[in-house]
Structure formats: C-alpha cells, structure tokens
Short mmCIF file of C-alpha atoms in Angstrom, two decimals:
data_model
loop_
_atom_site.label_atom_id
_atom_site.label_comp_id
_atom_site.label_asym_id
_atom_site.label_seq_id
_atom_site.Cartn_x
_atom_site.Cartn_y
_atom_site.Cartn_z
CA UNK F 13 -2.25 13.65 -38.03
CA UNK F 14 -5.48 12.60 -39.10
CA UNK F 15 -5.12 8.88 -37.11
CA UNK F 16 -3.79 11.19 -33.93
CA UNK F 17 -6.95 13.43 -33.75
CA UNK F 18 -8.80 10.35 -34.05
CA UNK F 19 -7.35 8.77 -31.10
CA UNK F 20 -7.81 12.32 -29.07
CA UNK F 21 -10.59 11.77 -26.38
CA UNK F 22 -12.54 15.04 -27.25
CA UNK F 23 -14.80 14.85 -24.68
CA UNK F 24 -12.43 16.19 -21.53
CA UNK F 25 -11.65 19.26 -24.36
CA UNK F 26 -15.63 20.03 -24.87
CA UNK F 27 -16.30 19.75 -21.20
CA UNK F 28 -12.98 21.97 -20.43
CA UNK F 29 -14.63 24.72 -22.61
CA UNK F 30 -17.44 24.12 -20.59
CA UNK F 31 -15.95 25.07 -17.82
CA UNK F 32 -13.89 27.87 -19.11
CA UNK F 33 -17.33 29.91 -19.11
CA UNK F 34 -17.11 29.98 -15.20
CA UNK F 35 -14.27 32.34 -16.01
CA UNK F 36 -17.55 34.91 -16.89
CA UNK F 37 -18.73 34.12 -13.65
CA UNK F 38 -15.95 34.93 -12.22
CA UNK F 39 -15.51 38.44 -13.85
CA UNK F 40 -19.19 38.76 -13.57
CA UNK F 41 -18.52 38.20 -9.63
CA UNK F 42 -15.55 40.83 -9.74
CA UNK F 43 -17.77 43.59 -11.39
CA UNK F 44 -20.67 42.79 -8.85
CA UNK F 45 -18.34 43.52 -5.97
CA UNK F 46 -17.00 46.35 -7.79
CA UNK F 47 -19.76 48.39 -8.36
CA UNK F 48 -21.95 47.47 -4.86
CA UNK F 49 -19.09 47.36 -2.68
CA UNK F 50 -17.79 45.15 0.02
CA UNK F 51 -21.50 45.51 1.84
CA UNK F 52 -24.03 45.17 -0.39
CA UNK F 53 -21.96 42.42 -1.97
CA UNK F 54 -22.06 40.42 0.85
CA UNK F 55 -25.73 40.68 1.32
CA UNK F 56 -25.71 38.87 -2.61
CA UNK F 57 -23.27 36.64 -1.80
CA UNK F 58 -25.15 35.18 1.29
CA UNK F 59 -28.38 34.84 -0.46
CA UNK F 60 -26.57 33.03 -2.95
CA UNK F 61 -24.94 30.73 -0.57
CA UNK F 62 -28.11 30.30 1.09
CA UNK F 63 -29.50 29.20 -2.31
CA UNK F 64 -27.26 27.30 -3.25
CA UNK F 65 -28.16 25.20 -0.05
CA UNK F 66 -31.72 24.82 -1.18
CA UNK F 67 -30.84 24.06 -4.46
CA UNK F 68 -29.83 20.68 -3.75
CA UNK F 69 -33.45 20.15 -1.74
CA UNK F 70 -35.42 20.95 -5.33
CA UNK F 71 -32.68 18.82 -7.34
CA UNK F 72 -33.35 15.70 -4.99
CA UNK F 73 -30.30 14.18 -7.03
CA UNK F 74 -32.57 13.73 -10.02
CA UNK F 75 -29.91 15.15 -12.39
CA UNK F 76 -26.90 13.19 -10.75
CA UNK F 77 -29.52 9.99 -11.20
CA UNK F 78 -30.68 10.97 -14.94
CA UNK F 79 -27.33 11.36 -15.67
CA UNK F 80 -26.43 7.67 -14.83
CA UNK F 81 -29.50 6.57 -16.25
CA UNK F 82 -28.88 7.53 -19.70
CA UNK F 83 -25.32 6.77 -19.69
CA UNK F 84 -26.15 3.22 -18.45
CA UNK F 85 -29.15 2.97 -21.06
CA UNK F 86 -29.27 5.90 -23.24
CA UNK F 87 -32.91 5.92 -25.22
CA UNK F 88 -35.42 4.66 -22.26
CA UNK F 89 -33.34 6.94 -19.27
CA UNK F 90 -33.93 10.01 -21.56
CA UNK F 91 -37.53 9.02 -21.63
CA UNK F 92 -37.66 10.19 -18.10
CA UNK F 93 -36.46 14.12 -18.34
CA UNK F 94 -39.98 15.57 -18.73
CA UNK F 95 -40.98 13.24 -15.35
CA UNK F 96 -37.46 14.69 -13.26
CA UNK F 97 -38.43 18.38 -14.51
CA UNK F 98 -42.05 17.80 -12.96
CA UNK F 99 -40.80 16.45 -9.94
CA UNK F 100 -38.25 19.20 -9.36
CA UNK F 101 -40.83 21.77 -9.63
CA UNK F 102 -43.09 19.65 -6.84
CA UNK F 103 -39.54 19.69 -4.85
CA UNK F 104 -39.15 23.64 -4.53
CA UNK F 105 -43.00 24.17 -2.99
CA UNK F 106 -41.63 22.65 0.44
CA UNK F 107 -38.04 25.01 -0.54
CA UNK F 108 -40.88 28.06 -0.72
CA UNK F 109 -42.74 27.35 2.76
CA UNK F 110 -39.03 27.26 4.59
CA UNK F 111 -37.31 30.05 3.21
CA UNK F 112 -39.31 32.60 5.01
CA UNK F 113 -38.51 31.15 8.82
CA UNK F 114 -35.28 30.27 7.93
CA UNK F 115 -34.04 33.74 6.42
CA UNK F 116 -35.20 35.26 9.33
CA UNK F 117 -33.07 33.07 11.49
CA UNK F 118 -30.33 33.87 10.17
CA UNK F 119 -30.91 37.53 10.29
CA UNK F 120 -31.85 38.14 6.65
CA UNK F 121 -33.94 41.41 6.86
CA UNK F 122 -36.15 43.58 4.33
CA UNK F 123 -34.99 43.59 0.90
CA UNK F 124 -32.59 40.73 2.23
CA UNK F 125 -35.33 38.59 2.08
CA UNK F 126 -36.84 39.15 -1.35
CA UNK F 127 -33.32 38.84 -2.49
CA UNK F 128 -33.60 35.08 -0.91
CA UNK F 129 -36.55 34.25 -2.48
CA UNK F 130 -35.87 35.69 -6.04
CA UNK F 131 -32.57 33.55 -5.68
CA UNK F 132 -34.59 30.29 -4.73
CA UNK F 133 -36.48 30.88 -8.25
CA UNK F 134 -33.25 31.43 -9.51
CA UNK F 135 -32.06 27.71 -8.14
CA UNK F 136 -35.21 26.14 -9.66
CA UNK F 137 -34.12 27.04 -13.14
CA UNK F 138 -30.42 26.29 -12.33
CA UNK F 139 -32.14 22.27 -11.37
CA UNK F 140 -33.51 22.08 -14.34
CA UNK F 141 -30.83 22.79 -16.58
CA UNK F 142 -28.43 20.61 -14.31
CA UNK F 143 -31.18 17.98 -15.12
CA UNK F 144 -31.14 18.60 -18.93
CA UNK F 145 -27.34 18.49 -18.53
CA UNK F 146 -27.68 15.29 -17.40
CA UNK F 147 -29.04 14.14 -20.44
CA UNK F 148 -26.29 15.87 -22.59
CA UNK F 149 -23.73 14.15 -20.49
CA UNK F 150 -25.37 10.33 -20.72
CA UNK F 151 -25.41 10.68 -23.93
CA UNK F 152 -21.72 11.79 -24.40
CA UNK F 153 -23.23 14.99 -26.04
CA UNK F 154 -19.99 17.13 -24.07
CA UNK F 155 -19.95 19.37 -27.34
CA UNK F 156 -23.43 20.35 -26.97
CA UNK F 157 -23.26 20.86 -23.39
CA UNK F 158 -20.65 23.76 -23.99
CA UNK F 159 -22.54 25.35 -26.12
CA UNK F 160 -25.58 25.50 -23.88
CA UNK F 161 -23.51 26.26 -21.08
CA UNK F 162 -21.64 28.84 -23.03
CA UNK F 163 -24.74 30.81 -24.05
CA UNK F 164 -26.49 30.65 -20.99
CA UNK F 165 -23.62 32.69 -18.91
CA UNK F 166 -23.08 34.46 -21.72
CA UNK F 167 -26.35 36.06 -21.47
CA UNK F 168 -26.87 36.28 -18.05
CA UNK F 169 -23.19 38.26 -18.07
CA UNK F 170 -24.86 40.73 -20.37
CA UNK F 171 -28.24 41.07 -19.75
CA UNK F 172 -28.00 41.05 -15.41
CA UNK F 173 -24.85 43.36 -16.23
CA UNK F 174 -26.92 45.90 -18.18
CA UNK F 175 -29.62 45.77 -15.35
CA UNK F 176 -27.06 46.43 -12.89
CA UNK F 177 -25.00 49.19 -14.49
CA UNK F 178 -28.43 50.70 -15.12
CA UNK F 179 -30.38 50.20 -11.78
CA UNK F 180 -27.16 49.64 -9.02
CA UNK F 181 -29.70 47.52 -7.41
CA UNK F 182 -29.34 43.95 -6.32
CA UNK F 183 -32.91 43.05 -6.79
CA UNK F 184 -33.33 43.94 -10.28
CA UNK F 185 -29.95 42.01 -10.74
CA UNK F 186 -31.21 38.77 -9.46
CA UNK F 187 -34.57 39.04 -11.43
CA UNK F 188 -32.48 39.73 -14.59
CA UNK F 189 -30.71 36.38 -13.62
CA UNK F 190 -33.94 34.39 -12.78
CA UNK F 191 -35.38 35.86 -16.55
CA UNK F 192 -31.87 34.66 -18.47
CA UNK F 193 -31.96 31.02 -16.91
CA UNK F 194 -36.05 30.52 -17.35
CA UNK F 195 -35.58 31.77 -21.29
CA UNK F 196 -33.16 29.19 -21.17
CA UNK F 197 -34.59 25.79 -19.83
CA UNK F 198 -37.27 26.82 -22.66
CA UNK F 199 -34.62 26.77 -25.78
CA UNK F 200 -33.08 24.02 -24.66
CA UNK F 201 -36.03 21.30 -23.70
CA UNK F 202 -37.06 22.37 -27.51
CA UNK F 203 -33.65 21.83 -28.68
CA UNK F 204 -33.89 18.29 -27.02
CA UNK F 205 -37.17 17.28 -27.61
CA UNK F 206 -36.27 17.50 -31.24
CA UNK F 207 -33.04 15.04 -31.04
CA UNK F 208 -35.11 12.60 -28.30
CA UNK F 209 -38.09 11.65 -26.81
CA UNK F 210 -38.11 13.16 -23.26
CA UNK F 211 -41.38 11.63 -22.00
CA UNK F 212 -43.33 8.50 -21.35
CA UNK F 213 -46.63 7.73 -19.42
CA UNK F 214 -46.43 9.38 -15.97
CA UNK F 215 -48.48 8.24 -12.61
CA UNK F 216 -48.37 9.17 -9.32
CA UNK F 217 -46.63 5.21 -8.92
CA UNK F 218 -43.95 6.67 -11.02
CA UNK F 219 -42.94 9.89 -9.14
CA UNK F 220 -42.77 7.71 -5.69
CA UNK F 221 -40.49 5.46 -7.32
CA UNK F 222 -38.07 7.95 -8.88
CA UNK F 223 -37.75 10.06 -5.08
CA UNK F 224 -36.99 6.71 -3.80
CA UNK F 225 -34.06 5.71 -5.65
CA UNK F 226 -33.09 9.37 -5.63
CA UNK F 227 -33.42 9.81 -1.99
CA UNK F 228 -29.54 8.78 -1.46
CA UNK F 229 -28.61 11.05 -4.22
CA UNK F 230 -30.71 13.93 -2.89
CA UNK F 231 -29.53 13.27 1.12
CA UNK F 232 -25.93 13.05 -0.27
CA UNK F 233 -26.57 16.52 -2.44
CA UNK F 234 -27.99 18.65 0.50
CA UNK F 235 -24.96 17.36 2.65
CA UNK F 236 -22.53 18.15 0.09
CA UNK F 237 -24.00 21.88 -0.32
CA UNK F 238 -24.03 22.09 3.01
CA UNK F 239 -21.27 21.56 3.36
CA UNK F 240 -19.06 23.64 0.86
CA UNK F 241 -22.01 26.57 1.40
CA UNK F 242 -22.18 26.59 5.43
CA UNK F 243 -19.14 28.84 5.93
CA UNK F 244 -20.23 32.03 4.11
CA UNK F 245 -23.57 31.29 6.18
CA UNK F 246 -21.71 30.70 9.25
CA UNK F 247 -19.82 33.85 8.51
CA UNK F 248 -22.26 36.05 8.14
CA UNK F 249 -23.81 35.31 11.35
CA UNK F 250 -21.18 34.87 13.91
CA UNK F 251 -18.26 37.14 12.49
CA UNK F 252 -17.66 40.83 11.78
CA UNK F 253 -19.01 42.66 8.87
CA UNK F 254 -17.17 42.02 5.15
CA UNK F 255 -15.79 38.57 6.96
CA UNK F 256 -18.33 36.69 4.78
CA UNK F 257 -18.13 38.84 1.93
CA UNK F 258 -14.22 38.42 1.44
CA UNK F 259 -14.35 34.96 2.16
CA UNK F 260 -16.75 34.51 -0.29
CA UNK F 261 -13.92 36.33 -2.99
CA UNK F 262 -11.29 34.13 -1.82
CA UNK F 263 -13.56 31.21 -2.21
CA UNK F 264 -14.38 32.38 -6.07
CA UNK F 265 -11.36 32.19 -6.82
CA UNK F 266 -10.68 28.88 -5.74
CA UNK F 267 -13.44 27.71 -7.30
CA UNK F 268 -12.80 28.97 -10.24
CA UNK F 269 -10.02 26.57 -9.90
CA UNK F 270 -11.85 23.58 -8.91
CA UNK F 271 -13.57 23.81 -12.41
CA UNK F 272 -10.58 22.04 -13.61
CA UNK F 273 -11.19 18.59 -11.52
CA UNK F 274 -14.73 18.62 -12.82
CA UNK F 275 -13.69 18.83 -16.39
CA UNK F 276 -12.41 15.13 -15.07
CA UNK F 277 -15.22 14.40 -12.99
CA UNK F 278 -18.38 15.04 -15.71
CA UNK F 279 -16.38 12.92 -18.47
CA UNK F 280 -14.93 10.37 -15.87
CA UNK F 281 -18.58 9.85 -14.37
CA UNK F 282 -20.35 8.65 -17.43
CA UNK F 283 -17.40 6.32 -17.97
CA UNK F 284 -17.63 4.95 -14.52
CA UNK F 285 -21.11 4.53 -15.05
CA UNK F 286 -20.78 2.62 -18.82
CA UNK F 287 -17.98 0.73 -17.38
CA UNK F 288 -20.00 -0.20 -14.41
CA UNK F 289 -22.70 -1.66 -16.42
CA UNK F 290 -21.05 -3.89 -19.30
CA UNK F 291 -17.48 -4.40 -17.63
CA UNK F 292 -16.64 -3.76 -14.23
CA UNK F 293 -13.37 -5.42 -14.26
CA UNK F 294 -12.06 -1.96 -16.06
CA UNK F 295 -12.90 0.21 -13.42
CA UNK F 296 -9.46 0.53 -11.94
CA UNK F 297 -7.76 1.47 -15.22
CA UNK F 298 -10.73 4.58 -15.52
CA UNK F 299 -9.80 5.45 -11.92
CA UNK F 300 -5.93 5.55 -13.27
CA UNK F 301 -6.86 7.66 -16.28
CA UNK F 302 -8.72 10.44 -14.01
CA UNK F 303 -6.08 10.16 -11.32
CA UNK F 304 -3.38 11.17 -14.20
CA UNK F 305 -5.46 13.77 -15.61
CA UNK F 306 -6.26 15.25 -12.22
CA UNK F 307 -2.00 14.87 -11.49
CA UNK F 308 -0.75 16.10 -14.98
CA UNK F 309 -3.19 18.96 -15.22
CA UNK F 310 -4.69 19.92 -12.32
CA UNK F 311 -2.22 19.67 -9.71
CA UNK F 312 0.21 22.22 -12.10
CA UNK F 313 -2.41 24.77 -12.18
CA UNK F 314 -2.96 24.58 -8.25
CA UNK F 315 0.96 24.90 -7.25
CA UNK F 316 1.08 27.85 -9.99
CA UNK F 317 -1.95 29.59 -8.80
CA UNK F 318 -0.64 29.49 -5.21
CA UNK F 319 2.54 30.94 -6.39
CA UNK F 320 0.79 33.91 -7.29
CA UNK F 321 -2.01 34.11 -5.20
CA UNK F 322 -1.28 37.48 -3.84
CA UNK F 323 -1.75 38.92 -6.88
CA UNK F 324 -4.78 36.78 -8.12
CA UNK F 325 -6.88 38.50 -4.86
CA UNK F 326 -6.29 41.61 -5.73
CA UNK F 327 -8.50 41.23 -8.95
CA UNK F 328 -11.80 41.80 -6.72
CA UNK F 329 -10.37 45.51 -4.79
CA UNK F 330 -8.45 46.46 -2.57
CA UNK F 331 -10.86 46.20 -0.41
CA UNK F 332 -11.70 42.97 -0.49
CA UNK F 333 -7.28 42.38 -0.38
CA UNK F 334 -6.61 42.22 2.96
CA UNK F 335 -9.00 40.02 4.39
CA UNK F 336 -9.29 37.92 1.25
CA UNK F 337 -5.58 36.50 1.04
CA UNK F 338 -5.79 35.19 4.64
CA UNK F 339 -8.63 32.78 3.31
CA UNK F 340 -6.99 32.16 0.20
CA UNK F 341 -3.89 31.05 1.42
CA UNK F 342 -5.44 28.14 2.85
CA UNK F 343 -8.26 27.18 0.54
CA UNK F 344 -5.94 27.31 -2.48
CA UNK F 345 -4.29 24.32 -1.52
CA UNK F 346 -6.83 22.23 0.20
CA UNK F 347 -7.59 21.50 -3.62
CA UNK F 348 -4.74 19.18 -3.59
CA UNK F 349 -6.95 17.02 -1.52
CA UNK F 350 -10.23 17.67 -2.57
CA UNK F 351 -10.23 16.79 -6.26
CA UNK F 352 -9.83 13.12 -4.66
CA UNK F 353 -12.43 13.38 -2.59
CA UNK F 354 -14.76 14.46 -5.11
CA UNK F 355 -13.25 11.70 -7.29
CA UNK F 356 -14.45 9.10 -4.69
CA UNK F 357 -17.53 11.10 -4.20
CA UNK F 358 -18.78 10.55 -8.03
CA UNK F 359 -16.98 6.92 -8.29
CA UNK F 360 -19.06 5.52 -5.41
CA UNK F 361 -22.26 7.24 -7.24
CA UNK F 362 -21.65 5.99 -10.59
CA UNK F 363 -21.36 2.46 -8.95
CA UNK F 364 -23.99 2.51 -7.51
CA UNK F 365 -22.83 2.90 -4.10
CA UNK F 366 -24.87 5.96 -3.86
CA UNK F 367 -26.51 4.96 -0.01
CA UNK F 368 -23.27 4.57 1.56
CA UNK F 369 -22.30 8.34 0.65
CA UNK F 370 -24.80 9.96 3.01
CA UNK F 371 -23.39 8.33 6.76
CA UNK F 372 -19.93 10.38 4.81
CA UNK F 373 -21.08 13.54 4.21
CA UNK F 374 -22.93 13.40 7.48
CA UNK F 375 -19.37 13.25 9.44
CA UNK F 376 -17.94 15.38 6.55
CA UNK F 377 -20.07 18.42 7.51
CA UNK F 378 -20.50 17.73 11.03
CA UNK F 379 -16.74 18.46 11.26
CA UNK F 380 -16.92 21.20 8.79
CA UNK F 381 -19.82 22.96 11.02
CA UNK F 382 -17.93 21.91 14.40
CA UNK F 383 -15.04 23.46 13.28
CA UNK F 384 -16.50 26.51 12.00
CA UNK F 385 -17.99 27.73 15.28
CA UNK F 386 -14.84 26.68 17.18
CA UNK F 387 -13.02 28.82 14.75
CA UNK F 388 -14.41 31.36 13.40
CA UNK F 389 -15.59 33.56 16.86
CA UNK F 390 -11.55 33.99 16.99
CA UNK F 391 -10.18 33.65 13.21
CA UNK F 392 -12.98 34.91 11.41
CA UNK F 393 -12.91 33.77 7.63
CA UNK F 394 -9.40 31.90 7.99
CA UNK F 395 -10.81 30.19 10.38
CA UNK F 396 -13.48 28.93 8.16
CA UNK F 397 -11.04 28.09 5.90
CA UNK F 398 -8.96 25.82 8.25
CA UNK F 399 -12.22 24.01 8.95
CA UNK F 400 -12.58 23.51 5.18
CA UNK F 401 -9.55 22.30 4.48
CA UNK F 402 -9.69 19.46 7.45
CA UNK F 403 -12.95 18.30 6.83
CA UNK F 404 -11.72 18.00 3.22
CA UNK F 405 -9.38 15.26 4.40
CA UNK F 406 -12.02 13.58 6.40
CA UNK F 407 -13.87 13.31 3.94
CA UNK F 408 -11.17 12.29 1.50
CA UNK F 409 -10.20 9.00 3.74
CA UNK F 410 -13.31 8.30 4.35
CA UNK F 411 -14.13 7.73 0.66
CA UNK F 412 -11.36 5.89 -0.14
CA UNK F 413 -12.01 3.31 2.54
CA UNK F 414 -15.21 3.01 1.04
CA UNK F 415 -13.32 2.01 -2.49
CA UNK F 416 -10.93 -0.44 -0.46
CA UNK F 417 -14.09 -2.24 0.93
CA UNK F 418 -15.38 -2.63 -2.56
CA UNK F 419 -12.56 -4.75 -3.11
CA UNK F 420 -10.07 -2.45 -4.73
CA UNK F 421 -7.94 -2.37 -2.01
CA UNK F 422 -4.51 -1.78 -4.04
CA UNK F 423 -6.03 1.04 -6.15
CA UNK F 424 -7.83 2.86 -2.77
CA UNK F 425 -4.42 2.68 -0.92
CA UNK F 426 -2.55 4.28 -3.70
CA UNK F 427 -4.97 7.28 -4.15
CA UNK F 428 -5.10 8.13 -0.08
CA UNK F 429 -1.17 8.26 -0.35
CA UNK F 430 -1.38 10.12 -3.82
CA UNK F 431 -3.78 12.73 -2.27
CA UNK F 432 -2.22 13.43 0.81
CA UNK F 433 1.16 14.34 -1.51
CA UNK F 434 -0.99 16.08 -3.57
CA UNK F 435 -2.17 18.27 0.06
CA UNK F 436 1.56 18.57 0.61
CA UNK F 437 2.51 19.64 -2.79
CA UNK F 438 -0.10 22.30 -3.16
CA UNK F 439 0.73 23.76 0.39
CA UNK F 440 4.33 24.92 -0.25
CA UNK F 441 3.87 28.06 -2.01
CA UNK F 442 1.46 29.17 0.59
CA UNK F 443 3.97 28.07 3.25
CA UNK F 444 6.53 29.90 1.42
CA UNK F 445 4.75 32.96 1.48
CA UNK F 446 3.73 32.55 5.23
CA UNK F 447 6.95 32.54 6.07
CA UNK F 448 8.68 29.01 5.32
CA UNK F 449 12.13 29.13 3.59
CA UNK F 450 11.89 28.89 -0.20
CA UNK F 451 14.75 25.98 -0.07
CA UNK F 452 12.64 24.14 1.91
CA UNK F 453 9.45 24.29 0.51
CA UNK F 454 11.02 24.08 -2.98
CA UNK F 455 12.57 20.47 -1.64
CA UNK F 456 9.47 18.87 -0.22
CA UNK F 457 7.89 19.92 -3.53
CA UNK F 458 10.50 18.33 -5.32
CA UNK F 459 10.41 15.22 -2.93
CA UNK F 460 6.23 15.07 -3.31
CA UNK F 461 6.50 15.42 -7.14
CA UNK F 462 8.64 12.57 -7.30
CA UNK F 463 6.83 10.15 -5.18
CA UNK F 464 3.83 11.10 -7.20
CA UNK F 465 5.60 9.81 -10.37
CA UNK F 466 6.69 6.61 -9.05
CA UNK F 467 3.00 5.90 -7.44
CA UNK F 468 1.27 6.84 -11.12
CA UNK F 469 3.50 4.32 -12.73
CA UNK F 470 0.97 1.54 -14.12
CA UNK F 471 2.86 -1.08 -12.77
CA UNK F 472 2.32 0.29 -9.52
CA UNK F 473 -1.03 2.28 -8.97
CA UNK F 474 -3.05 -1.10 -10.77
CA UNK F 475 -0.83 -3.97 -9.51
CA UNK F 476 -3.23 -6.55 -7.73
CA UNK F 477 -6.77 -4.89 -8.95
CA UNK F 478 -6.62 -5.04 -12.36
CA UNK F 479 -8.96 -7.68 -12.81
CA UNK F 480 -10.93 -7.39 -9.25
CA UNK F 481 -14.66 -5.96 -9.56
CA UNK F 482 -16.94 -5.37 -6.91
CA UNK F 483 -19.25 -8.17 -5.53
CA UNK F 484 -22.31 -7.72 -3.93
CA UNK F 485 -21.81 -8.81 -0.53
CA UNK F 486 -18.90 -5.61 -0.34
CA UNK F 487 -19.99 -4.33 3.01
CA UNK F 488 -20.39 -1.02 1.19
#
C-alpha cells in the first residue's frame, strides 16, 4: 500500500481540492440571486463580467509568466514576485481612467457604476493572488495552494454573506469582497516571504523588460476574457431584461464544471513547462497523460451533468428556470470541446509559443462577438450560447494546427479527432432532451465512446511523435 501511495501523483488530488472550493462560489452565487432577485442580480453579475474583462489588463500575463518562470527555474523566478505585484498595481491606474467612459457606454448607471469600480479593486487583489499562485504552482507547492485557496473563499463566503444578509445591498457586498481578498494577499506574501526570497534589485530597465516578454501573455489574457466574458456584456445591452442575468446562472453552472479540466491544466502546465526545459522529446507522452485524465474524468462528469441538467438549473429559482435551461442545454456540452482548446491554449504557453496565441484568440473572439450580435437580437441568451459553443471549435482547430506545425503532427491530429468525439459525446443528452430519440443518442454515444478508446490507446495517440521535439525554425 505504502509503494502504491508513493507512486500516486498527488498533485492533480491537491489541485482538485482546489477547485472543489468553487463549489462555495457557486452556492455563494445561488444565495446572491436568491436574496436580490433576478434584477439586482444581474446588475452584480454584469459588473462582474465587466471586471473580469479588466482583470486580465492589470494581470498583463505576469502570473501565467511567473508561473513558468519558477517552474522552469524555481529559486531566481521566485525572486521576481515582489517586481510582478508592483507592476500589476502600475497596470490597474490605466484600468481606473477607462472604467468611467466605458461603464457609461454600456449603460451602467448610478450605483451601477460604483459597483464597477469597487469590482475593479476587487480584480486587483484577485491579480495578485493569481500571481502568488503562480509561485505555489512553479514550485509544485499544489498542497499549499488549496489551502490558500480554500481559506480565501471560505471567508469571503462568510464575511460578504453576513454583509449581505445584514445590509441586502450589493455595494456593501462587493466592499466586503474587496476587504476579504486585500486581508488576504497580506497573509499570504508573509507566508511566502518566509519559505523564499520574493525580491531582488528593481529598476525602471527591469519593469520594461518584464511587460515585454509578458506582452503576448497579457494580449492573449484580455482576448481570452473577452472572450468567455463578452456575452453577459453583450446581453445586457442588446437583449431583454433577466436575459443576461440567467445566462449568467446557466453559465455558473457550467463553469463550475469546467473546474474539472483545470485541475488538469494547473498540474499539466508546470509539467509542460519542466519538460520543455530539460527534455522536450517527452512532451507528447505529458500531452497523452492530460488527454486521459481530461477523457477518464472529465468527459464522465460532462455526459452525467447533461443528463440531469434540468434539475441542476433549478438550484438558482424558479425564476431564473426557464430562461436558464435554454442556455444550459447548449453550453453544457460545448465543454466536450473546450477542455482541448484550453489544453492547446496552456501547451503552446508553456512552450513558449506564447506570441502565436494572440492572431488565435483574435479570430476566436471575433467570431464569438460576430456571432453574438447576429444572434442574440433574435435568440437572446441561447443565442449567445450557440456563438460560444462555435467559436469554441474555432478556436479548438486552430490550436491544434498550431501543435501540428510544431512538429507533432501525429499527436495534433489525434486530439482534433478526439475533441470533436468528445463535442459529439457530450451533446447527446441535451439532444435527447430536445427532442432526439433516446436509442439514438444512446448509440452515437456508444459509437463516440468507443472510438475514443481505440484513439487513447498508446500505440495509437503517440505512434510517430514519440521522440519528435520542436525545432526552432517551426513556423509557429
């Protein structure tokens, strides 16, 4: 037993935990929409959305870039946390000057726009501890992650649910939020600074240098955002009231789904990254272990959750219900597809293939947006969701033509045929309860699970790149 544990890669199980947490944001979401109703819920849910745009402007891609750092070399890249901190807080003062145009725009008004800007604070603190995540994560430190992750959304759960119950007022909620997460960054930074030095001389020379190389990582961030943010914003300015704020249920619970692939994605990116820097010619078999996980775990969860979807929406109201399921329906399954996007996404960034992600995105959430206001005028928040679910497979070949022109052109081929049977598998519950015949969507489950099976045999997912590795002249 003792020689089995050993062999047990603990690291997906801490960052799993991790993840687990989001389930308190997720009930934390459910009694926010509960007690302020379908309106004033919205209003949060928007702001947030809009943050979480601007977020990714103050991050610059500093902790996706600190992250590889100390993975890659873990004493001098956690040298430079105190330096990606600074630079973050330089980052939101440009974040600060926009928000105030740009809410009015799209037609925040009054307290909406406090709300905006107390949520913007919010997104500074929520950089920083991504950045000091980063470090956690270089360093293989998933165990202490979890814990820092657990207590943080542990006490924002309690504390902002106090101030709610007690004051029924969204601003008080979000400065309760902003409070939790600055008390935080402090507790942890000390808690770090104790286990490693997080500083080294700092010059103006040095801050240029660091936005440079993070410039792809930043562009790439903002796009991504963008891009899984725009419909809630999109929403709430071109389609009826409560369209935005029951897609933005719909789209919790999917995403509290999607915390599953990046259980796979944290652990698989520092591997990609070590493996990247002392021996490249394993990077096939790490793409094989997270393309099992995301298969044997993942996918199960997905084609269960859709089988019960109807009753998973009704865990935010009834009146959220009926406009919720038509979303959910459709972004449910569009994980099938997405997970191996991401898993390109973070491969390419851990491999330093970081500038070729932006061009990507850019088509990525040009279709997204396209499809959005073709869509949504007529389908309101299923039609957002259609748009998401398409641009997810845009996106999807896209990044695994960028893996084939690496020069793992075996290994890319297998995972866009692997992902597009994932899309199919994931779809048949929700084409069962649209209407499809259970025989029939039962079979092409069947016939998807299958060919998924034979494709993840070893013998013929690494056949022919097993020993191939990048070179630099890969027209990447």
């Amino acid at each position: 037993m003792r020689k089995l544990l050993a062999r047990l890669d603990w690291s997906y199980f801490y960052a799993l935990l991790g993840e687990a947490t989001l389930g308190l944001t997720l009930i934390f979401q459910i009694f926010i929409g509960r007690l302020l109703g379908l309106q004033d819920y919205e209003l949060f849910a928007a702001a947030s959305a809009l943050g979480a745009i601007l977020a990714l402007l103050i991050q610059f891609g500093l902790p996706v870039l600190l992250n590889r750092e100390v993975a890659a070399n873990p004493e001098e890249g956690a040298q430079s946390t105190i330096q990606y901190l600074l630079l973050e807080l330089l980052t939101s003062l440009p974040v600060l000057l926009i928000l105030f145009p740009l809410a009015r725009l799209l037609k925040y008004e009054g307290n909406g726009i406090l709300i905006c800007y107390i949520v913007v604070f919010s997104e500074i603190c929520r950089a920083m501890k991504m950045t000091l995540r980063g470090v956690l994560r270089g360093r293989g430190w998933f165990r202490g992650e979890t814990v820092s992750v657990a207590l943080e959304r542990s006490a924002t759960v309690l504390v902002a649910g106090a101030v709610l119950v007690l004051t029924r007022n969204v601003v008080w909620l979000v400065v309760a939020i902003v409070v939790v997460r600055s008390l935080d960054i402090v507790g942890l930074v000390y808690y770090l600074s104790r286990r490693l030095r997080l500083w080294s001389p700092i010059t103006p020379g040095h801050f240029l240098e660091t936005l440079k190389i993070a410039y792809p990582f930043a562009v790439s961030g903002v796009l991504w955002i963008l891009y899984y943010q725009v419909d809630v914003v999109m929403l709430k300015a071109m389609a009826p009231a409560g369209e935005a704020g029951a897609y933005s249920a719909s789209y919790r619970i999917m995403e509290m789904f999607f915390a599953l692939p990046r259980v796979v994605f944290y652990v698989a990116f520092t591997r990609f990254a070590k493996c990247y820097a002392n021996d490249p010619g394993r990077l096939p078999e790490q793409l094989y272990k997270s393309t099992r996980l995301l298969l044997g775990v993942v996918l199960p969860v997905v084609v269960v959750a859709g089988t019960f979807q109807n009753i998973l929406v009704q865990i935010f109201g009834d009146e959220f219900a009926d406009l919720s399921i038509k979303s959910l329906t459709i972004l449910l399954p569009s994980l099938g597809i997405s997970m191996f996007g991401n898993l390109s996404h973070r491969f390419l960034q851990a491999t330093g293939k970081e500038k070729s992600l932006p061009p990507i995105l850019s088509i990525t959430t040009a279709s997204n947006m396209g499809l959005n206001a073709l869509l949504i005028p007529d389908f309101g928040g299923m039609g957002a969701a259609i748009a998401t679910v398409s641009s997810e497979a845009i996106l999807c070949i896209q990044g695994m033509s960028l893996i084939m022109r690496m020069g793992y052109q075996h290994v890319g081929k297998r995972l866009l045929v692997i992902s597009l049977l994932s899309l199919a598998t994931a779809s048949c519950p929700s084409l069962i309860w649209n209407g499809l015949s259970p025989t029939i969507g039962i079979g092409i489950m069947i016939v998807g699970l299958v060919s998924l099976l034979f494709l993840m045999l070893p013998s013929q997912f690494l056949s022919g790149d097993r020993s191939d590795s990048p070179s630099d002249s890969d027209g990447v």
